[in-house]
XYZ file of C-alpha atoms in Angstrom:
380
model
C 0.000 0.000 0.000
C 1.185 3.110 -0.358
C 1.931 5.838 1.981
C 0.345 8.712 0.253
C -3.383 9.513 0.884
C -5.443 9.112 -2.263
C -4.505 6.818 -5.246
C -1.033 6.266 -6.796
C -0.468 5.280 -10.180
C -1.501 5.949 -13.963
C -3.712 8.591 -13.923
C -3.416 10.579 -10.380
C -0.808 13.243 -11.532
C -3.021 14.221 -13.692
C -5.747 14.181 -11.790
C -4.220 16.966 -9.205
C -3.233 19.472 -12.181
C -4.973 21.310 -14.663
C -3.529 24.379 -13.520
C -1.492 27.516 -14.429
C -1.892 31.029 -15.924
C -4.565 31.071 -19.010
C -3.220 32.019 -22.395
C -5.223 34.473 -24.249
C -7.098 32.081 -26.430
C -7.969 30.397 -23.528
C -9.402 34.198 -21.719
C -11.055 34.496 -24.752
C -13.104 31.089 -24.482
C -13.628 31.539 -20.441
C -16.872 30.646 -20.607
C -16.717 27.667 -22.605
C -13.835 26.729 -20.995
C -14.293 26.944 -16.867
C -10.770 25.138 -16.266
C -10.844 24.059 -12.688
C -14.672 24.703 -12.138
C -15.853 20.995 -12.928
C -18.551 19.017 -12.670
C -19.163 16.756 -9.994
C -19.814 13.196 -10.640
C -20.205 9.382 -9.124
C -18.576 9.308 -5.855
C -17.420 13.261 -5.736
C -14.951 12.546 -8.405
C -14.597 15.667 -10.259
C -14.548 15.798 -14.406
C -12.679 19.173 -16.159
C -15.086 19.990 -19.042
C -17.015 22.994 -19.825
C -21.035 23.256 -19.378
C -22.836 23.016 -22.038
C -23.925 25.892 -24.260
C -27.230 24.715 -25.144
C -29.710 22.979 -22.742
C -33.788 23.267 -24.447
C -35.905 20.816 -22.752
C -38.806 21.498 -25.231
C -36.361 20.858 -28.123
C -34.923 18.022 -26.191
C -38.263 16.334 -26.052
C -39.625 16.911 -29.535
C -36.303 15.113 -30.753
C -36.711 12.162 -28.431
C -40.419 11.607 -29.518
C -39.340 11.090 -33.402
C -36.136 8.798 -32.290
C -38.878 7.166 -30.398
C -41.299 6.402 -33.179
C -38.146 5.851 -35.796
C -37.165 3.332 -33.324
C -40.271 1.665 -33.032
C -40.967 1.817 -37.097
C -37.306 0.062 -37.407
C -38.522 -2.660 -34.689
C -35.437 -1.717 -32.610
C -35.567 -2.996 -29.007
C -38.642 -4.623 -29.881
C -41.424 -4.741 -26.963
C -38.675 -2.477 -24.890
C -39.352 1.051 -26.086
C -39.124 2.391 -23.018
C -35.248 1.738 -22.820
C -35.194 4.024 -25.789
C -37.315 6.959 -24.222
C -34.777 6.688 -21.163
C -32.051 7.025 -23.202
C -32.962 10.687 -24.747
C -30.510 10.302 -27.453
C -32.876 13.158 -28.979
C -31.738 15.375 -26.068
C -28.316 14.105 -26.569
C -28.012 15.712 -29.948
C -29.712 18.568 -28.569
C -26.951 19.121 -26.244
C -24.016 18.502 -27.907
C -24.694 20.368 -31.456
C -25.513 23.568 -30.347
C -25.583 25.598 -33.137
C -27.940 23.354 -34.872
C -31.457 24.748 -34.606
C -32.871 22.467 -37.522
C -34.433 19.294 -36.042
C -34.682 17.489 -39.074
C -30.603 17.972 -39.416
C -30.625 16.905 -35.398
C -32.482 14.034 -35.993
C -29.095 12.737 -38.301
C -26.628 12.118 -35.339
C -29.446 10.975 -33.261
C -30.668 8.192 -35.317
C -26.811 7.265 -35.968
C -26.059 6.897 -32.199
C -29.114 5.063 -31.522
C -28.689 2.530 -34.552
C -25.080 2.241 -32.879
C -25.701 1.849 -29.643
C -28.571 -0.609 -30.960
C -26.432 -2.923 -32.975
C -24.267 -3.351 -29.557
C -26.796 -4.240 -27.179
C -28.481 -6.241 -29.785
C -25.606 -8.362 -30.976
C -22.792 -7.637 -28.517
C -24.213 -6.870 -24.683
C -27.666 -8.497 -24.729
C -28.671 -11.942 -25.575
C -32.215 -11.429 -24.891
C -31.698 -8.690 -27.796
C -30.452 -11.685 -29.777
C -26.258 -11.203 -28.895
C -24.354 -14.760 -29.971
C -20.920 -14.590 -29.286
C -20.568 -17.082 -32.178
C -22.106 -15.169 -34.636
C -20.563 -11.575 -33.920
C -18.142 -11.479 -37.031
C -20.794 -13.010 -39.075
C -23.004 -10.053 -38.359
C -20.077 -7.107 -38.288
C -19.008 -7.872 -41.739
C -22.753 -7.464 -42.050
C -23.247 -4.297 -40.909
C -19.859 -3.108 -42.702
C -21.523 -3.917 -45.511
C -24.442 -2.303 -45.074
C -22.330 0.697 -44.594
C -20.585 1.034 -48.433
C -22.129 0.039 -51.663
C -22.299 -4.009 -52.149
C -21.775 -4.474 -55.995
C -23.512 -8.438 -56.211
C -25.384 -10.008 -58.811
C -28.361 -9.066 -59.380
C -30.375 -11.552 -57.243
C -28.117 -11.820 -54.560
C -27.876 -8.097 -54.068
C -32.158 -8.769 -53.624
C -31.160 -11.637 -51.369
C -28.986 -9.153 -49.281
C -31.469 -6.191 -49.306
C -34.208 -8.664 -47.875
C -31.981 -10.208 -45.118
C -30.994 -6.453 -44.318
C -34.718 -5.262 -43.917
C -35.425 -8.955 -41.497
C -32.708 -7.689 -38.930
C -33.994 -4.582 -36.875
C -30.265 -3.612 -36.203
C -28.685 -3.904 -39.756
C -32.389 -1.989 -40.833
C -31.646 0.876 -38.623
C -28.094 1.309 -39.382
C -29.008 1.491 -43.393
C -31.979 3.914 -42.373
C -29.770 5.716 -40.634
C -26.780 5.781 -43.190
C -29.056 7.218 -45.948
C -30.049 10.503 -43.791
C -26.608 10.717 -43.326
C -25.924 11.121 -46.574
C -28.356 13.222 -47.427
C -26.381 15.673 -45.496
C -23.305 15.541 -45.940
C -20.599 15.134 -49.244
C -18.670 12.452 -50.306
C -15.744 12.862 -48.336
C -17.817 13.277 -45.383
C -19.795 10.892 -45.228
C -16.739 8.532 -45.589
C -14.935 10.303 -43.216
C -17.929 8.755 -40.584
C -17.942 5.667 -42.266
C -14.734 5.181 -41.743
C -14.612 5.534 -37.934
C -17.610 3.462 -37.587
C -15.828 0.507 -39.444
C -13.106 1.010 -37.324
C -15.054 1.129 -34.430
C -16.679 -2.582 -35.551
C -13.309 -3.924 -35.386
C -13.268 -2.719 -31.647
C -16.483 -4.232 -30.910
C -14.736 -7.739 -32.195
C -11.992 -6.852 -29.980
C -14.203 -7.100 -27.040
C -15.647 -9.778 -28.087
C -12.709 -12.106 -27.712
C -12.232 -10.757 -24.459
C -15.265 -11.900 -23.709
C -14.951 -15.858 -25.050
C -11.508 -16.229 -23.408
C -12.417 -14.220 -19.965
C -9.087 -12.032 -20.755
C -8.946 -8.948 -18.568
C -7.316 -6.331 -20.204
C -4.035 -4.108 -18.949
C -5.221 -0.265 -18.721
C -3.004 0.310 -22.226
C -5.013 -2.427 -23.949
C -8.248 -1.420 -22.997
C -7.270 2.511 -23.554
C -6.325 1.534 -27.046
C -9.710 -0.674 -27.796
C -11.738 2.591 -26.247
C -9.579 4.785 -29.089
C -11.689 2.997 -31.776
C -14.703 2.246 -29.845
C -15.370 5.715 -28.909
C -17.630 8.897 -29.720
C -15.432 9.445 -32.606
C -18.030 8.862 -35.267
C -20.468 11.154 -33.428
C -17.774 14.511 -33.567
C -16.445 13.654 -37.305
C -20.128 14.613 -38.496
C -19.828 18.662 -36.875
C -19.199 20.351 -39.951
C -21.687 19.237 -42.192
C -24.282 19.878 -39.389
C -23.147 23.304 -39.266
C -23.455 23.958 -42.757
C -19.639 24.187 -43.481
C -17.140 21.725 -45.182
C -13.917 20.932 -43.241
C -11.917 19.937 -46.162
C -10.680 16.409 -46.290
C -6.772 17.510 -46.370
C -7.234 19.211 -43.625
C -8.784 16.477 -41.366
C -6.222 13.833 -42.501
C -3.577 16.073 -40.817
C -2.040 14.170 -37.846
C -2.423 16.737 -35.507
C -6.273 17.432 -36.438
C -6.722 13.606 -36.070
C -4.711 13.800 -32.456
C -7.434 15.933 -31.555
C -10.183 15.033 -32.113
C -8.999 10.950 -31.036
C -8.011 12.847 -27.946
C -11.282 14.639 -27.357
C -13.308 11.338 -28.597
C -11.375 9.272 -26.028
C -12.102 11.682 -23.216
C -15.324 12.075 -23.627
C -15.520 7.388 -23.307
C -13.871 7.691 -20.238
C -16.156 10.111 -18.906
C -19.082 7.315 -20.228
C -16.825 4.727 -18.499
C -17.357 6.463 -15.256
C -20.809 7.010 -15.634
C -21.184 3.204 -16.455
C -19.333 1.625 -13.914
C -21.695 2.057 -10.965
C -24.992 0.677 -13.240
C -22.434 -2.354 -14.714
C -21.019 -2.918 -11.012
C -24.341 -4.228 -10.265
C -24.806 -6.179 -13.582
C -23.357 -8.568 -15.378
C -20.137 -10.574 -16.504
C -17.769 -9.351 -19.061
C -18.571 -5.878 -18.994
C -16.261 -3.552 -19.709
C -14.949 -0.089 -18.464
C -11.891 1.798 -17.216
C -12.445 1.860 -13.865
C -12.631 -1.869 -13.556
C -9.533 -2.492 -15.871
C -7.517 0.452 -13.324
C -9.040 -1.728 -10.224
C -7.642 -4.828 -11.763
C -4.222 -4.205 -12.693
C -3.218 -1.795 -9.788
C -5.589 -3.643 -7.517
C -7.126 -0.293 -5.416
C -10.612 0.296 -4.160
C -13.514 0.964 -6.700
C -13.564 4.713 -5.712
C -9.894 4.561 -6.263
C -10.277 3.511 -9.547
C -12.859 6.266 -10.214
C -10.548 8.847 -9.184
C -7.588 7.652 -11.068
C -9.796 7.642 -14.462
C -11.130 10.569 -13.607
C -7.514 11.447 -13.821
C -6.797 10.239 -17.363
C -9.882 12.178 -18.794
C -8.765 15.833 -17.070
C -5.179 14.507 -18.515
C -6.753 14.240 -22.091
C -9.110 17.155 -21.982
C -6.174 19.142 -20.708
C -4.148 17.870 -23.619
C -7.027 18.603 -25.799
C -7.283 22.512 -25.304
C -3.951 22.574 -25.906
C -3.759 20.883 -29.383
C -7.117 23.070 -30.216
C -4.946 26.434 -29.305
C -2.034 25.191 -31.141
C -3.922 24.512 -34.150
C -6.360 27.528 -33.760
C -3.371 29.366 -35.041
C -2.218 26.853 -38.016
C -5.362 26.031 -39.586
C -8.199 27.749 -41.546
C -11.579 29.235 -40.156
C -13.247 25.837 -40.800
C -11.036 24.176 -38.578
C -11.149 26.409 -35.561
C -15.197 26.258 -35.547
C -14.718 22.401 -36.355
C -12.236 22.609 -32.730
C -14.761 24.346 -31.167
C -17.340 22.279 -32.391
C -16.028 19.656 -30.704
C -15.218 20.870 -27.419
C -18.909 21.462 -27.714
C -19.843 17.820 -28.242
C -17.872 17.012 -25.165
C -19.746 19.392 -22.981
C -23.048 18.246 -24.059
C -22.576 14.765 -24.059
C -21.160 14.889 -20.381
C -24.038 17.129 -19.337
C -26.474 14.256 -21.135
C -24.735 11.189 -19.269
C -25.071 13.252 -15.854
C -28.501 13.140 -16.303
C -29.567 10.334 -18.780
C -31.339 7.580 -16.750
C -29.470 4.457 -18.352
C -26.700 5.632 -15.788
C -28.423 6.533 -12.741
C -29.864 3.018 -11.810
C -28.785 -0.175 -10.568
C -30.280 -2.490 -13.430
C -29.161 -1.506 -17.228
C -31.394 -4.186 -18.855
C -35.285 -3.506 -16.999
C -38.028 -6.107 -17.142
C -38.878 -7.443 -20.567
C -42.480 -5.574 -19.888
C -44.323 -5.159 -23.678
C -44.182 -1.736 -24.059
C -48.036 -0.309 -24.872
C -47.893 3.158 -27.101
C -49.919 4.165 -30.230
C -48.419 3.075 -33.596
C -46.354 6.176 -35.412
C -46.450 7.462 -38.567
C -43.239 8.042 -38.783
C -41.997 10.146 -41.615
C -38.294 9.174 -40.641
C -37.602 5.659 -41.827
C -36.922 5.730 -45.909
């Protein structure tokens, strides 16, 4: 044990900094950017991240209705609606794409995340859902599929459309898909696409962590979470906004440190969140918190603070790289910066308050859910 009070270790350095004299960019963003004035979380651990600068109940709930009904049309989380609903991935969007007043346009990320989050609980996390272990890179190839342009026969290509249209989680990730390219150009919509077949390679990953009970050393897990992260969700800022960050200019290394950075941050900060509802859950979940309790084998609320650590170490890290690159790069690129400092703040407001993390069961009762049928003008 060690002699110092508090935790020891990867992370706790970190964890006691984020201090020193503001530069000017950093004056001139004060209020986006509170420094030291965090939020509280699980267990008084303390998370450096600004508030965020949009928080509209009424638009909030108008967008969770239609992800609601779009959900239902798809037959996603069939006869479990309600997990949907508690979700509020409408309010989600809401929070973290502030300058976005269009809900139609908000309705884009929101049916992405949900289609996302759906294909993991429905063929990763929960086998009520239908999740096989044995069928998991059956069903990724699947889905990557179902992201780019199959180029079959004729009556295969049918056969593949049909078998597409029978699974509720490959149906809502093409549904979703198409809006998103609606939106958005060529370059970035691949740009998304990209990230989210990267981020299927993560979810295999898992997967075999799973099927050989491996627990995974902070670095490994840290590197999975780099790929499985919110990175798809921030790469789709600029054609929200109504502005093209060219392609050049996010293939620069130190625009992809950034945002990878900020993406990474803003998992831990879901990690933390997590860990109290998957404490009480099941096997072969997993988080930071538990992978830091496991290798430097400390107390839960040890682990907590010591991640807590890591994502003030990364957001730290973050404002940096956005000043520094504030000055190198184009108008597109600081709003694109900004943009996603701004997706951090909203989606750490949304998991402070989203129910799916404030309750000691994640999967409820398989209760039929009983709500009037939609008309949803969502699902093409």
């Amino acid at each position: 044990m060690s002699p110092l009070p508090g935790p020891t270790g990867t992370g706790t350095s970190a964890a006691r900094r984020f201090t020193g004299p503001p530069t000017a960019t950093a004056r001139r963003t004060a209020a986006r950017w509170p420094g030291p004035a965090a939020e509280a979380v699980v267990g008084g651990v303390r998370l450096e991240c600004p508030p965020p600068r949009r928080d509209d109940p009424w638009l909030a709930a108008r967008l969770d209705e239609r992800v609601l009904a779009w959900a239902e049309e798809i037959g996603l989380y069939h006869g479990r609606l309600e997990r949907v609903r508690e979700a509020g991935f409408g309010r989600l969007a809401a929070l973290c794409y502030p300058g976005v007043e269009n809900e139609d346009l908000l309705m884009v990320p929101a049916r992405c995340t949900l289609a996302i989050w759906a294909m993991d609980d429905h063929y990763c996390d929960d086998p009520s859902l239908g999740a096989t272990p044995g069928l998991l890179g059956s069903r990724l190839a699947a889905a990557s599929a179902v992201l780019g342009r199959v180029h079959l026969p004729d009556r295969y290509e049918n056969a593949f459309t049909a078998a597409t249209r029978e699974d509720p989680a490959l149906e809502g990730l093409r549904s979703a898909v198409g809006h998103l390219r609606r939106i958005t150009t060529p370059d970035q919509s691949e740009r998304v696409l990209h990230t989210l077949r990267t981020l299927f390679c993560a979810l295999a990953q898992e997967a075999t962590w799973r099927a050989t009970g491996h627990r995974p050393r902070v670095w490994e897990y840290l590197v999975n979470r780099q790929a499985n992260s919110f990175l798809p969700c921030m790469t789709v800022i600029d054609a929200l906004d109504g502005y093209r960050l060219p392609a050049d200019v996010w293939a620069r290394p130190g625009v992809l440190d950034a945002a990878g950075t900020a993406a990474l941050a803003a998992c831990i900060a879901n990690d933390i969140y997590s860990a109290a509802v998957e404490e009480h859950t099941f096997d072969g979940d997993f988080n930071l918190p538990r992978a830091v309790r496991d290798e430097q084998r400390c107390t839960p609320q040890e682990a907590l603070r010591i991640s807590a650590g890591l994502h003030n170490e990364l957001m730290a890290r973050f404002h940096q790289q956005r000043e520094h690159l504030a000055h190198l790069g184009g108008s597109e690129l600081r709003r694109f910066l900004d943009g996603v400092l701004d997706w951090c703040a909203g989606s750490l407001a949304w998991h402070r308050t989203a129910a799916r993390y404030h309750r000691h069961s994640a999967r409820p009762d398989h209760q039929p859910d009983h709500q009037p049928a939609h008309q949803d003008k969502d699902r093409t």
